[in-house]
Amino acid sequence: EILLTQSPGTLSLSPGEGATLSCRASQSVTSRYLAWYQQKPGQAPRLLIYGALSRATGIPDRFSGSGSGTDFTLTISRLESEDFAVYYCQQYGNSTWTFGQGTKVEIK
Amino acid sequence: QLQLQESGPGLVKPSETLSLTCTVSGGSITSSTYYWGWIRQPPGRGLEWIGSFLYSGSTYYNPSLKSRVTISVDTSSNQFSLRLTSVTAADTAVYYCARIYNHYYFMDLWGKGTTVTVSS
């Protein structure tokens, strides 16, 4: 089973600042099978990025994904108030899906 | 507009069986374009994949839950169900059903989730 480790656990930033979230896999992940989600309190997760770098429908271009192999990154170029949330990476491999433990982006 | 809606008891006693249903509207669960799955989230914690199926293919389960989980399909009602046996307090969580895009394996649509508490 491929494990995903996200860092940092919490990111304290101000609106307008940029955010860089990391997702590291215990073994190589096919880039096409790496996704990112945003979750706000009391809501279901929302798909942001799929295939490591493709934005889902309706996702603003301040969100971008990059990476390959075992290291993937979600970048938010300029944080807006609605971006403060928890972010999860997710991978598929060997007929199983796994999620990272999440990174919380909070207002500083 | 495709929608998913979870339903089932909000309270289950320890050692009993948790049963939930996901009703899909606006699209068919028999489509080969999508898997369908269950994910849960214990209070204050992260997401855990439970299991997924492709109607024309296989069903996959989280190895850590495999001995207790069954996902079944009712095409006449366009529903799929989750059955988790021998529950404990550790199974207390919000349970989500989701649509999963085949070939890329991301979850593009989610239900709103249903809270299940395991308690006597």
Short mmCIF file of C-alpha atoms in Angstrom, two decimals:
data_model
loop_
_atom_site.label_atom_id
_atom_site.label_comp_id
_atom_site.label_asym_id
_atom_site.label_seq_id
_atom_site.Cartn_x
_atom_site.Cartn_y
_atom_site.Cartn_z
CA GLU A 1 0.00 0.00 0.00
CA ILE A 2 1.31 3.43 -0.95
CA LEU A 3 1.35 5.89 1.94
CA LEU A 4 1.04 9.64 1.38
CA THR A 5 2.62 12.09 3.82
CA GLN A 6 1.56 15.72 3.62
CA SER A 7 3.52 18.62 5.00
CA PRO A 8 3.29 20.87 6.79
CA GLY A 9 0.43 19.80 9.02
CA THR A 10 -0.70 23.39 9.38
CA LEU A 11 0.16 26.47 7.36
CA SER A 12 -0.58 29.87 8.92
CA LEU A 13 -0.74 32.56 6.26
CA SER A 14 -2.39 35.89 5.49
CA PRO A 15 -4.74 36.59 2.59
CA GLY A 16 -2.75 37.52 -0.48
CA GLU A 17 0.18 35.32 0.44
CA GLY A 18 1.17 32.23 -1.49
CA ALA A 19 0.93 28.68 -0.15
CA THR A 20 2.97 25.61 -1.01
CA LEU A 21 1.65 22.24 0.15
CA SER A 22 3.67 19.06 -0.18
CA CYS A 23 2.56 15.45 -0.68
CA ARG A 24 5.22 12.76 -0.54
CA ALA A 25 4.54 9.14 -1.46
CA SER A 26 6.20 6.07 0.04
CA GLN A 27 6.80 4.78 -3.48
CA SER A 28 6.44 6.15 -6.97
CA VAL A 29 2.93 7.23 -8.00
CA THR A 30 1.70 7.43 -11.58
CA SER A 31 1.16 11.16 -12.06
CA ARG A 32 -2.16 10.55 -13.79
CA TYR A 33 -3.41 8.99 -10.54
CA LEU A 34 -2.61 11.88 -8.17
CA ALA A 35 -5.35 14.30 -7.11
CA TRP A 36 -5.86 17.13 -4.64
CA TYR A 37 -9.02 18.07 -2.73
CA GLN A 38 -10.17 21.00 -0.62
CA GLN A 39 -12.44 20.48 2.37
CA LYS A 40 -14.17 23.13 4.43
CA PRO A 41 -15.80 22.46 7.82
CA GLY A 42 -19.05 20.55 7.52
CA GLN A 43 -18.65 20.03 3.78
CA ALA A 44 -17.66 17.18 1.53
CA PRO A 45 -14.26 17.38 -0.14
CA ARG A 46 -14.10 19.19 -3.47
CA LEU A 47 -11.84 18.09 -6.31
CA LEU A 48 -9.21 20.71 -7.16
CA ILE A 49 -6.52 18.99 -9.21
CA TYR A 50 -6.37 15.67 -11.03
CA GLY A 51 -3.60 14.03 -12.98
CA ALA A 52 -1.17 15.91 -10.71
CA LEU A 53 -1.52 19.19 -12.63
CA SER A 54 -4.95 19.54 -14.29
CA ARG A 55 -7.45 21.85 -12.65
CA ALA A 56 -10.96 20.50 -12.20
CA THR A 57 -13.90 22.35 -13.70
CA GLY A 58 -14.48 25.73 -12.11
CA ILE A 59 -11.27 25.80 -10.10
CA PRO A 60 -9.53 29.20 -10.23
CA ASP A 61 -6.11 29.42 -11.86
CA ARG A 62 -4.49 30.51 -8.60
CA PHE A 63 -4.50 26.77 -7.80
CA SER A 64 -1.81 24.73 -9.52
CA GLY A 65 -0.38 21.27 -9.14
CA SER A 66 3.03 19.91 -9.99
CA GLY A 67 5.36 17.04 -9.30
CA SER A 68 6.08 13.48 -10.29
CA GLY A 69 7.32 10.22 -8.87
CA THR A 70 7.13 10.51 -5.10
CA ASP A 71 6.94 14.30 -4.67
CA PHE A 72 3.90 16.39 -5.53
CA THR A 73 2.99 19.98 -4.73
CA LEU A 74 -0.16 22.05 -4.59
CA THR A 75 0.46 25.77 -4.92
CA ILE A 76 -2.02 28.53 -4.20
CA SER A 77 -0.58 31.69 -5.69
CA ARG A 78 -2.52 34.31 -3.72
CA LEU A 79 -4.71 33.17 -0.89
CA GLU A 80 -8.25 34.45 -0.81
CA SER A 81 -10.53 34.22 2.20
CA GLU A 82 -12.38 31.20 0.79
CA ASP A 83 -9.13 29.23 0.39
CA PHE A 84 -8.60 28.72 4.12
CA ALA A 85 -9.46 25.05 4.47
CA VAL A 86 -7.92 21.58 4.73
CA TYR A 87 -6.27 20.11 1.64
CA TYR A 88 -5.79 16.42 0.91
CA CYS A 89 -3.78 14.60 -1.69
CA GLN A 90 -5.00 11.22 -2.95
CA GLN A 91 -3.46 8.51 -5.10
CA TYR A 92 -4.54 5.32 -6.83
CA GLY A 93 -2.30 2.31 -7.19
CA ASN A 94 -2.53 -1.50 -7.02
CA SER A 95 -6.34 -1.36 -6.89
CA THR A 96 -6.39 0.80 -3.79
CA TRP A 97 -6.96 4.48 -3.10
CA THR A 98 -5.16 6.32 -0.31
CA PHE A 99 -5.29 9.86 1.08
CA GLY A 100 -2.71 11.95 2.79
CA GLN A 101 -3.48 13.09 6.33
CA GLY A 102 -4.20 16.64 5.19
CA THR A 103 -2.71 20.12 5.47
CA LYS A 104 -4.73 22.83 7.17
CA VAL A 105 -4.30 26.31 5.74
CA GLU A 106 -5.36 28.76 8.43
CA ILE A 107 -5.54 32.51 8.67
CA LYS A 108 -2.55 34.01 10.43
CA GLN B 1 -26.82 17.41 -12.83
CA LEU B 2 -25.69 14.18 -11.21
CA GLN B 3 -26.15 13.99 -7.47
CA LEU B 4 -25.32 11.44 -4.80
CA GLN B 5 -27.21 11.11 -1.53
CA GLU B 6 -26.26 8.91 1.40
CA SER B 7 -28.91 7.47 3.70
CA GLY B 8 -29.08 5.12 6.64
CA PRO B 9 -29.21 4.91 10.43
CA GLY B 10 -27.29 7.54 12.32
CA LEU B 11 -26.74 5.30 15.32
CA VAL B 12 -25.46 1.72 15.36
CA LYS B 13 -24.71 -0.42 18.41
CA PRO B 14 -21.26 -1.94 18.90
CA SER B 15 -20.82 -5.39 17.31
CA GLU B 16 -23.77 -4.78 14.98
CA THR B 17 -23.77 -4.10 11.25
CA LEU B 18 -23.67 -0.64 9.69
CA SER B 19 -25.70 -0.36 6.49
CA LEU B 20 -25.79 2.70 4.25
CA THR B 21 -27.18 3.39 0.81
CA CYS B 22 -26.08 5.87 -1.83
CA THR B 23 -28.76 6.98 -4.27
CA VAL B 24 -27.48 8.34 -7.55
CA SER B 25 -29.67 10.69 -9.58
CA GLY B 26 -28.98 12.24 -12.96
CA GLY B 27 -26.70 9.47 -14.16
CA SER B 28 -26.37 5.69 -14.23
CA ILE B 29 -24.16 3.62 -11.96
CA THR B 30 -23.80 1.14 -14.83
CA SER B 31 -21.67 3.60 -16.81
CA SER B 32 -18.23 2.24 -17.64
CA THR B 33 -16.82 5.76 -17.36
CA TYR B 34 -17.02 5.77 -13.59
CA TYR B 35 -16.27 3.79 -10.51
CA TRP B 36 -18.40 4.44 -7.43
CA GLY B 37 -17.13 4.33 -3.90
CA TRP B 38 -17.36 4.92 -0.18
CA ILE B 39 -15.04 7.10 1.88
CA ARG B 40 -15.28 7.92 5.58
CA GLN B 41 -13.94 10.57 7.92
CA PRO B 42 -13.78 10.05 11.70
CA PRO B 43 -14.44 13.17 13.78
CA GLY B 44 -11.57 15.63 13.50
CA ARG B 45 -9.53 13.31 11.31
CA GLY B 46 -8.67 12.70 7.67
CA LEU B 47 -10.28 10.80 4.83
CA GLU B 48 -10.19 7.01 4.59
CA TRP B 49 -11.13 5.11 1.44
CA ILE B 50 -13.41 2.15 2.20
CA GLY B 51 -14.10 0.53 -1.15
CA SER B 52 -15.00 1.09 -4.80
CA PHE B 53 -16.57 -0.75 -7.72
CA LEU B 54 -16.92 -0.53 -11.45
CA TYR B 55 -20.26 -1.94 -12.51
CA SER B 56 -18.80 -3.87 -15.43
CA GLY B 57 -15.67 -4.81 -13.52
CA SER B 58 -14.33 -5.50 -10.09
CA THR B 59 -14.92 -4.33 -6.56
CA TYR B 60 -11.98 -3.26 -4.43
CA TYR B 61 -11.76 -2.83 -0.67
CA ASN B 62 -9.39 -1.16 1.72
CA PRO B 63 -7.20 -4.03 2.98
CA SER B 64 -7.62 -2.84 6.56
CA LEU B 65 -11.41 -3.17 6.31
CA LYS B 66 -11.75 -5.95 3.76
CA SER B 67 -12.84 -8.66 6.18
CA ARG B 68 -15.80 -6.55 7.37
CA VAL B 69 -16.93 -4.66 4.25
CA THR B 70 -19.30 -5.48 1.42
CA ILE B 71 -20.43 -3.12 -1.33
CA SER B 72 -23.50 -4.17 -3.29
CA VAL B 73 -25.35 -2.68 -6.24
CA ASP B 74 -29.04 -2.27 -7.08
CA THR B 75 -29.30 -1.16 -10.68
CA SER B 76 -33.10 -1.06 -10.62
CA SER B 77 -32.93 1.75 -8.04
CA ASN B 78 -29.62 3.20 -9.26
CA GLN B 79 -28.23 2.72 -5.77
CA PHE B 80 -25.23 1.12 -4.17
CA SER B 81 -24.84 0.11 -0.57
CA LEU B 82 -22.22 -0.32 2.10
CA ARG B 83 -22.31 -2.99 4.74
CA LEU B 84 -19.77 -2.93 7.57
CA THR B 85 -19.98 -5.69 10.13
CA SER B 86 -18.86 -5.94 13.76
CA VAL B 87 -18.62 -2.19 14.24
CA THR B 88 -16.83 -0.50 17.12
CA ALA B 89 -16.50 3.08 18.27
CA ALA B 90 -13.61 3.42 15.81
CA ASP B 91 -16.14 3.17 12.97
CA THR B 92 -17.85 6.38 14.09
CA ALA B 93 -17.44 8.76 11.16
CA VAL B 94 -19.04 10.78 8.42
CA TYR B 95 -19.56 8.40 5.52
CA TYR B 96 -19.43 9.75 1.97
CA CYS B 97 -20.28 8.14 -1.32
CA ALA B 98 -18.50 9.43 -4.40
CA ARG B 99 -18.17 9.07 -8.14
CA ILE B 100 -14.71 8.13 -9.36
CA TYR B 101 -13.53 8.86 -12.88
CA ASN B 102 -12.23 5.70 -14.52
CA HIS B 103 -8.65 5.69 -15.87
CA TYR B 104 -7.67 8.65 -13.67
CA TYR B 105 -9.24 7.41 -10.42
CA PHE B 106 -10.10 10.76 -8.87
CA MET B 107 -13.33 11.45 -6.98
CA ASP B 108 -15.08 14.19 -8.92
CA LEU B 109 -18.48 14.19 -7.25
CA TRP B 110 -19.35 13.55 -3.63
CA GLY B 111 -22.48 13.18 -1.58
CA LYS B 112 -22.95 15.51 1.36
CA GLY B 113 -22.12 12.73 3.78
CA THR B 114 -24.00 11.06 6.59
CA THR B 115 -22.87 10.82 10.20
CA VAL B 116 -22.84 7.38 11.80
CA THR B 117 -22.19 7.02 15.51
CA VAL B 118 -21.40 3.66 17.05
CA SER B 119 -22.62 3.62 20.61
CA SER B 120 -24.73 1.52 22.91
#
